[in-house]
């Protein structure tokens, strides 16, 4: 549930800062706009100051070595640590690969910048927030493992929706439907994935190990952005998005090892 609240707050803040900031800039100076945005940060700061500290786990590190080096050593001593990293790298790679080049895709099949802004940036943001909320509540009821399976499957299917849109072409109803499904599934999948990464950290080293795992989660987005344009050019949009769908399979197969359906988690 915490991961879904984090995602919802992040996306809502992002939308208000980008969209709301531009609107305010028409009526006041940029200095005033940024001052208002900075004041909004006070809410989070005050909340943090008044939030009680969590119970400290026994053996909490007291030195820099214990806080930085030992968490890495502890993680890599685990059985299957490398395969776990492979799972983290691969679970959302298909969705990330497709998302890296969606704006050129929308423009290429005839959507205007206004249509893209309205559907993707406004409607799509609310869909992600909705997905995060649905994901968080579903995790509480079904558990992390089952949600990783369900949401991972939905993410793969939603990626295939781009291939369908490539065939349909410029159709605002189809566009809205694909974005709604894609962003809902992304919100749900990311909430489950963040919860999973938090659950596998050693309670003594939660901050360091979570930072390691969440950083690795972002690596595919950086690496795969480079070849996506080239692949789309030589394959065509429809085949490219089908490839992105198929790339999700290895990550799903690794769920058999790290998040079996019937496991108590």
mmCIF file of C-alpha atoms in Angstrom:
data_model
loop_
_atom_site.group_PDB
_atom_site.id
_atom_site.type_symbol
_atom_site.label_atom_id
_atom_site.label_comp_id
_atom_site.label_asym_id
_atom_site.label_seq_id
_atom_site.Cartn_x
_atom_site.Cartn_y
_atom_site.Cartn_z
ATOM 1 C CA UNK A 1 0.000 0.000 0.000
ATOM 2 C CA UNK A 2 2.896 2.330 0.767
ATOM 3 C CA UNK A 3 4.329 1.871 -2.732
ATOM 4 C CA UNK A 4 0.991 2.804 -4.309
ATOM 5 C CA UNK A 5 0.721 5.954 -2.175
ATOM 6 C CA UNK A 6 4.267 6.919 -3.163
ATOM 7 C CA UNK A 7 3.453 6.491 -6.857
ATOM 8 C CA UNK A 8 0.173 8.380 -6.582
ATOM 9 C CA UNK A 9 1.805 11.322 -4.835
ATOM 10 C CA UNK A 10 4.711 11.402 -7.267
ATOM 11 C CA UNK A 11 2.504 11.351 -10.366
ATOM 12 C CA UNK A 12 0.035 13.888 -8.984
ATOM 13 C CA UNK A 13 2.852 16.231 -8.011
ATOM 14 C CA UNK A 14 4.459 15.800 -11.414
ATOM 15 C CA UNK A 15 1.225 16.642 -13.200
ATOM 16 C CA UNK A 16 0.487 19.679 -11.024
ATOM 17 C CA UNK A 17 4.052 20.967 -11.292
ATOM 18 C CA UNK A 18 4.285 20.630 -15.071
ATOM 19 C CA UNK A 19 0.723 21.471 -16.117
ATOM 20 C CA UNK A 20 -0.139 23.775 -13.241
ATOM 21 C CA UNK A 21 3.222 25.515 -13.450
ATOM 22 C CA UNK A 22 2.735 26.374 -17.103
ATOM 23 C CA UNK A 23 -0.747 27.736 -16.450
ATOM 24 C CA UNK A 24 0.477 29.918 -13.566
ATOM 25 C CA UNK A 25 3.359 31.188 -15.717
ATOM 26 C CA UNK A 26 0.804 32.895 -17.980
ATOM 27 C CA UNK A 27 -0.314 35.068 -15.062
ATOM 28 C CA UNK A 28 2.866 35.603 -13.019
ATOM 29 C CA UNK A 29 6.637 35.499 -13.274
ATOM 30 C CA UNK A 30 8.604 32.264 -13.299
ATOM 31 C CA UNK A 31 10.196 33.348 -10.018
ATOM 32 C CA UNK A 32 6.744 33.466 -8.418
ATOM 33 C CA UNK A 33 5.797 30.090 -9.931
ATOM 34 C CA UNK A 34 8.898 28.386 -8.551
ATOM 35 C CA UNK A 35 8.375 30.071 -5.172
ATOM 36 C CA UNK A 36 4.868 28.593 -4.977
ATOM 37 C CA UNK A 37 6.192 25.159 -5.946
ATOM 38 C CA UNK A 38 8.876 25.428 -3.274
ATOM 39 C CA UNK A 39 6.264 26.333 -0.656
ATOM 40 C CA UNK A 40 4.299 23.210 -1.594
ATOM 41 C CA UNK A 41 7.320 21.187 -0.479
ATOM 42 C CA UNK A 42 6.754 22.478 3.054
ATOM 43 C CA UNK A 43 3.814 20.061 3.392
ATOM 44 C CA UNK A 44 6.094 17.062 2.962
ATOM 45 C CA UNK A 45 8.793 18.500 5.217
ATOM 46 C CA UNK A 46 6.363 19.224 8.065
ATOM 47 C CA UNK A 47 4.750 15.792 7.694
ATOM 48 C CA UNK A 48 8.171 14.141 7.875
ATOM 49 C CA UNK A 49 9.124 16.110 10.989
ATOM 50 C CA UNK A 50 5.972 15.022 12.829
ATOM 51 C CA UNK A 51 6.056 11.395 11.665
ATOM 52 C CA UNK A 52 7.426 9.049 14.351
ATOM 53 C CA UNK A 53 10.544 7.054 13.542
ATOM 54 C CA UNK A 54 9.944 3.365 12.741
ATOM 55 C CA UNK A 55 11.088 0.731 15.188
ATOM 56 C CA UNK A 56 14.803 0.152 14.666
ATOM 57 C CA UNK A 57 15.704 -3.411 13.722
ATOM 58 C CA UNK A 58 18.296 -5.165 15.911
ATOM 59 C CA UNK A 59 21.793 -4.863 14.522
ATOM 60 C CA UNK A 60 21.240 -1.553 12.744
ATOM 61 C CA UNK A 61 24.610 -0.419 11.282
ATOM 62 C CA UNK A 62 26.486 2.209 13.256
ATOM 63 C CA UNK A 63 29.428 2.830 10.891
ATOM 64 C CA UNK A 64 29.806 3.792 7.237
ATOM 65 C CA UNK A 65 31.248 0.360 6.445
ATOM 66 C CA UNK A 66 28.324 -1.375 8.099
ATOM 67 C CA UNK A 67 25.829 0.909 6.368
ATOM 68 C CA UNK A 68 27.261 0.805 2.822
ATOM 69 C CA UNK A 69 29.575 -2.171 2.283
ATOM 70 C CA UNK A 70 28.001 -4.865 4.451
ATOM 71 C CA UNK A 71 24.532 -4.543 2.841
ATOM 72 C CA UNK A 72 26.054 -5.349 -0.562
ATOM 73 C CA UNK A 73 28.076 -8.233 0.869
ATOM 74 C CA UNK A 74 24.992 -9.628 2.620
ATOM 75 C CA UNK A 75 22.922 -9.436 -0.538
ATOM 76 C CA UNK A 76 25.454 -11.128 -2.840
ATOM 77 C CA UNK A 77 26.010 -13.926 -0.334
ATOM 78 C CA UNK A 78 22.418 -15.014 -0.798
ATOM 79 C CA UNK A 79 21.617 -18.044 -2.891
ATOM 80 C CA UNK A 80 20.390 -16.931 -6.315
ATOM 81 C CA UNK A 81 21.412 -13.288 -5.839
ATOM 82 C CA UNK A 82 22.484 -12.894 -9.483
ATOM 83 C CA UNK A 83 19.256 -14.441 -10.755
ATOM 84 C CA UNK A 84 17.332 -12.069 -8.517
ATOM 85 C CA UNK A 85 19.117 -9.130 -10.133
ATOM 86 C CA UNK A 86 18.286 -10.592 -13.550
ATOM 87 C CA UNK A 87 14.622 -10.726 -12.557
ATOM 88 C CA UNK A 88 14.682 -7.095 -11.411
ATOM 89 C CA UNK A 89 16.278 -6.059 -14.699
ATOM 90 C CA UNK A 90 13.870 -8.065 -16.871
ATOM 91 C CA UNK A 91 10.462 -7.893 -15.177
ATOM 92 C CA UNK A 92 9.413 -4.542 -16.663
ATOM 93 C CA UNK A 93 11.856 -4.329 -19.576
ATOM 94 C CA UNK A 94 9.240 -4.918 -22.287
ATOM 95 C CA UNK A 95 7.030 -2.135 -20.981
ATOM 96 C CA UNK A 96 10.017 0.208 -20.602
ATOM 97 C CA UNK A 97 11.210 -0.580 -24.122
ATOM 98 C CA UNK A 98 7.810 0.277 -25.581
ATOM 99 C CA UNK A 99 7.431 3.447 -23.492
ATOM 100 C CA UNK A 100 10.824 4.788 -24.604
ATOM 101 C CA UNK A 101 9.560 5.643 -28.077
ATOM 102 C CA UNK A 102 5.819 6.178 -27.738
ATOM 103 C CA UNK A 103 5.739 9.922 -28.503
ATOM 104 C CA UNK A 104 7.390 9.554 -31.961
ATOM 105 C CA UNK A 105 4.998 6.650 -32.549
ATOM 106 C CA UNK A 106 1.924 8.747 -31.750
ATOM 107 C CA UNK A 107 3.108 11.551 -34.015
ATOM 108 C CA UNK A 108 3.962 9.147 -36.817
ATOM 109 C CA UNK A 109 0.478 7.635 -36.947
ATOM 110 C CA UNK A 110 -1.167 11.045 -37.108
ATOM 111 C CA UNK A 111 -1.971 12.272 -33.603
ATOM 112 C CA UNK A 112 -1.464 15.970 -32.926
ATOM 113 C CA UNK A 113 0.582 17.301 -30.032
ATOM 114 C CA UNK A 114 -2.617 18.581 -28.428
ATOM 115 C CA UNK A 115 -4.217 15.128 -28.607
ATOM 116 C CA UNK A 116 -1.080 13.518 -27.184
ATOM 117 C CA UNK A 117 -0.888 16.062 -24.369
ATOM 118 C CA UNK A 118 -4.552 15.671 -23.437
ATOM 119 C CA UNK A 119 -4.669 11.876 -23.593
ATOM 120 C CA UNK A 120 -1.186 10.885 -22.397
ATOM 121 C CA UNK A 121 -0.213 13.668 -20.002
ATOM 122 C CA UNK A 122 -3.574 14.417 -18.369
ATOM 123 C CA UNK A 123 -5.849 11.393 -18.846
ATOM 124 C CA UNK A 124 -2.891 8.996 -18.719
ATOM 125 C CA UNK A 125 -1.536 10.426 -15.468
ATOM 126 C CA UNK A 126 -4.844 9.838 -13.711
ATOM 127 C CA UNK A 127 -4.869 6.298 -15.108
ATOM 128 C CA UNK A 128 -1.425 5.648 -13.563
ATOM 129 C CA UNK A 129 -2.595 7.037 -10.219
ATOM 130 C CA UNK A 130 -5.703 4.849 -10.410
ATOM 131 C CA UNK A 131 -3.560 1.838 -11.259
ATOM 132 C CA UNK A 132 -1.271 2.496 -8.297
ATOM 133 C CA UNK A 133 -4.228 2.723 -5.906
ATOM 134 C CA UNK A 134 -5.831 -0.430 -7.329
ATOM 135 C CA UNK A 135 -2.463 -2.177 -7.201
ATOM 136 C CA UNK A 136 -1.852 -1.259 -3.569
ATOM 137 C CA UNK A 137 -5.264 -2.423 -2.367
ATOM 138 C CA UNK A 138 -5.014 -5.628 -4.409
ATOM 139 C CA UNK A 139 -1.581 -6.414 -2.931
ATOM 140 C CA UNK A 140 -3.085 -6.173 0.560
ATOM 141 C CA UNK A 141 -5.796 -8.685 -0.389
ATOM 142 C CA UNK A 142 -3.934 -11.130 -2.652
ATOM 143 C CA UNK A 143 -0.297 -10.737 -1.618
ATOM 144 C CA UNK A 144 2.743 -9.602 -3.575
ATOM 145 C CA UNK A 145 3.444 -12.823 -5.487
ATOM 146 C CA UNK A 146 0.010 -13.222 -7.035
ATOM 147 C CA UNK A 147 -0.038 -9.539 -7.949
ATOM 148 C CA UNK A 148 3.343 -9.794 -9.698
ATOM 149 C CA UNK A 149 1.886 -12.539 -11.902
ATOM 150 C CA UNK A 150 -1.418 -10.789 -12.609
ATOM 151 C CA UNK A 151 -0.001 -7.315 -13.153
ATOM 152 C CA UNK A 152 2.951 -8.612 -15.181
ATOM 153 C CA UNK A 153 0.545 -10.378 -17.516
ATOM 154 C CA UNK A 154 -1.577 -7.233 -17.825
ATOM 155 C CA UNK A 155 1.522 -5.164 -18.628
ATOM 156 C CA UNK A 156 2.473 -7.548 -21.428
ATOM 157 C CA UNK A 157 -1.042 -7.432 -22.876
ATOM 158 C CA UNK A 158 -1.138 -3.635 -22.621
ATOM 159 C CA UNK A 159 2.136 -3.413 -24.564
ATOM 160 C CA UNK A 160 0.512 -5.471 -27.303
ATOM 161 C CA UNK A 161 -2.160 -2.760 -27.387
ATOM 162 C CA UNK A 162 0.356 -0.446 -29.064
ATOM 163 C CA UNK A 163 0.716 -2.978 -31.885
ATOM 164 C CA UNK A 164 -3.068 -2.893 -32.286
ATOM 165 C CA UNK A 165 -3.021 0.910 -32.324
ATOM 166 C CA UNK A 166 -0.316 0.821 -35.020
ATOM 167 C CA UNK A 167 -2.713 -1.175 -37.184
ATOM 168 C CA UNK A 168 -5.769 0.979 -36.421
ATOM 169 C CA UNK A 169 -3.986 4.298 -36.915
ATOM 170 C CA UNK A 170 -5.384 7.690 -35.947
ATOM 171 C CA UNK A 171 -8.421 6.932 -33.797
ATOM 172 C CA UNK A 172 -8.860 8.948 -30.612
ATOM 173 C CA UNK A 173 -11.128 6.363 -28.946
ATOM 174 C CA UNK A 174 -8.648 3.541 -29.562
ATOM 175 C CA UNK A 175 -5.809 5.823 -28.458
ATOM 176 C CA UNK A 176 -7.554 6.631 -25.177
ATOM 177 C CA UNK A 177 -8.348 2.972 -24.553
ATOM 178 C CA UNK A 178 -4.757 1.859 -25.147
ATOM 179 C CA UNK A 179 -3.370 4.604 -22.889
ATOM 180 C CA UNK A 180 -5.898 3.824 -20.142
ATOM 181 C CA UNK A 181 -5.042 0.113 -20.171
ATOM 182 C CA UNK A 182 -1.296 0.713 -20.466
ATOM 183 C CA UNK A 183 -1.119 3.244 -17.640
ATOM 184 C CA UNK A 184 -3.456 1.342 -15.330
ATOM 185 C CA UNK A 185 -1.368 -1.804 -15.731
ATOM 186 C CA UNK A 186 1.865 0.188 -15.365
ATOM 187 C CA UNK A 187 0.639 1.706 -12.105
ATOM 188 C CA UNK A 188 -0.404 -1.683 -10.752
ATOM 189 C CA UNK A 189 2.760 -3.437 -11.909
ATOM 190 C CA UNK A 190 5.099 -0.795 -10.530
ATOM 191 C CA UNK A 191 3.324 -0.801 -7.152
ATOM 192 C CA UNK A 192 3.718 -4.585 -6.889
ATOM 193 C CA UNK A 193 7.332 -4.475 -8.059
ATOM 194 C CA UNK A 194 8.322 -1.797 -5.539
ATOM 195 C CA UNK A 195 6.594 -3.758 -2.773
ATOM 196 C CA UNK A 196 8.460 -6.901 -3.835
ATOM 197 C CA UNK A 197 11.842 -5.151 -3.743
ATOM 198 C CA UNK A 198 11.104 -3.749 -0.299
ATOM 199 C CA UNK A 199 10.097 -7.209 0.943
ATOM 200 C CA UNK A 200 13.383 -8.885 -0.030
ATOM 201 C CA UNK A 201 15.667 -6.408 1.727
ATOM 202 C CA UNK A 202 17.369 -7.286 4.993
ATOM 203 C CA UNK A 203 15.638 -5.216 7.688
ATOM 204 C CA UNK A 204 19.055 -4.107 8.991
ATOM 205 C CA UNK A 205 20.040 -2.685 5.593
ATOM 206 C CA UNK A 206 16.698 -1.681 4.099
ATOM 207 C CA UNK A 207 17.748 1.754 2.795
ATOM 208 C CA UNK A 208 20.976 0.637 1.096
ATOM 209 C CA UNK A 209 19.617 -2.565 -0.419
ATOM 210 C CA UNK A 210 16.408 -0.906 -1.609
ATOM 211 C CA UNK A 211 18.497 1.842 -3.223
ATOM 212 C CA UNK A 212 20.550 -0.833 -5.006
ATOM 213 C CA UNK A 213 17.517 -2.732 -6.268
ATOM 214 C CA UNK A 214 15.491 0.323 -7.304
ATOM 215 C CA UNK A 215 18.521 1.724 -9.156
ATOM 216 C CA UNK A 216 18.880 -1.536 -11.070
ATOM 217 C CA UNK A 217 15.188 -1.347 -11.927
ATOM 218 C CA UNK A 218 15.899 1.903 -13.810
ATOM 219 C CA UNK A 219 18.922 0.559 -15.721
ATOM 220 C CA UNK A 220 16.950 -1.045 -18.596
ATOM 221 C CA UNK A 221 15.142 2.246 -19.258
ATOM 222 C CA UNK A 222 18.489 3.968 -19.859
ATOM 223 C CA UNK A 223 20.129 1.213 -21.905
ATOM 224 C CA UNK A 224 17.238 0.198 -24.144
ATOM 225 C CA UNK A 225 16.293 3.746 -25.143
ATOM 226 C CA UNK A 226 19.200 3.925 -27.610
ATOM 227 C CA UNK A 227 18.290 1.079 -30.014
ATOM 228 C CA UNK A 228 14.497 1.421 -29.901
ATOM 229 C CA UNK A 229 14.300 3.965 -32.730
ATOM 230 C CA UNK A 230 16.538 1.856 -34.945
ATOM 231 C CA UNK A 231 14.533 -1.305 -34.214
ATOM 232 C CA UNK A 232 11.223 0.433 -34.901
ATOM 233 C CA UNK A 233 12.584 1.776 -38.190
ATOM 234 C CA UNK A 234 13.727 -1.596 -39.537
ATOM 235 C CA UNK A 235 10.845 -3.651 -38.102
ATOM 236 C CA UNK A 236 7.892 -1.293 -38.389
ATOM 237 C CA UNK A 237 5.760 -0.163 -35.468
ATOM 238 C CA UNK A 238 3.504 -3.204 -35.242
ATOM 239 C CA UNK A 239 6.337 -5.761 -35.230
ATOM 240 C CA UNK A 240 8.366 -3.636 -32.822
ATOM 241 C CA UNK A 241 5.604 -3.571 -30.209
ATOM 242 C CA UNK A 242 5.011 -7.301 -30.627
ATOM 243 C CA UNK A 243 8.723 -7.756 -29.888
ATOM 244 C CA UNK A 244 8.326 -5.626 -26.742
ATOM 245 C CA UNK A 245 5.472 -7.886 -25.655
ATOM 246 C CA UNK A 246 7.548 -11.048 -26.162
ATOM 247 C CA UNK A 247 10.504 -9.570 -24.270
ATOM 248 C CA UNK A 248 8.337 -9.642 -21.132
ATOM 249 C CA UNK A 249 8.346 -13.473 -21.162
ATOM 250 C CA UNK A 250 11.800 -14.080 -19.548
ATOM 251 C CA UNK A 251 10.933 -11.852 -16.593
ATOM 252 C CA UNK A 252 7.602 -13.632 -16.155
ATOM 253 C CA UNK A 253 9.328 -17.031 -16.226
ATOM 254 C CA UNK A 254 11.657 -15.944 -13.418
ATOM 255 C CA UNK A 255 8.565 -15.446 -11.260
ATOM 256 C CA UNK A 256 8.434 -19.246 -11.009
ATOM 257 C CA UNK A 257 11.625 -19.066 -8.948
ATOM 258 C CA UNK A 258 11.258 -15.842 -6.993
ATOM 259 C CA UNK A 259 7.506 -15.338 -6.639
ATOM 260 C CA UNK A 260 5.671 -18.662 -7.071
ATOM 261 C CA UNK A 261 1.911 -18.257 -7.252
ATOM 262 C CA UNK A 262 1.058 -20.338 -4.185
ATOM 263 C CA UNK A 263 3.836 -19.026 -1.934
ATOM 264 C CA UNK A 264 2.725 -17.346 1.271
ATOM 265 C CA UNK A 265 3.761 -13.795 0.412
#
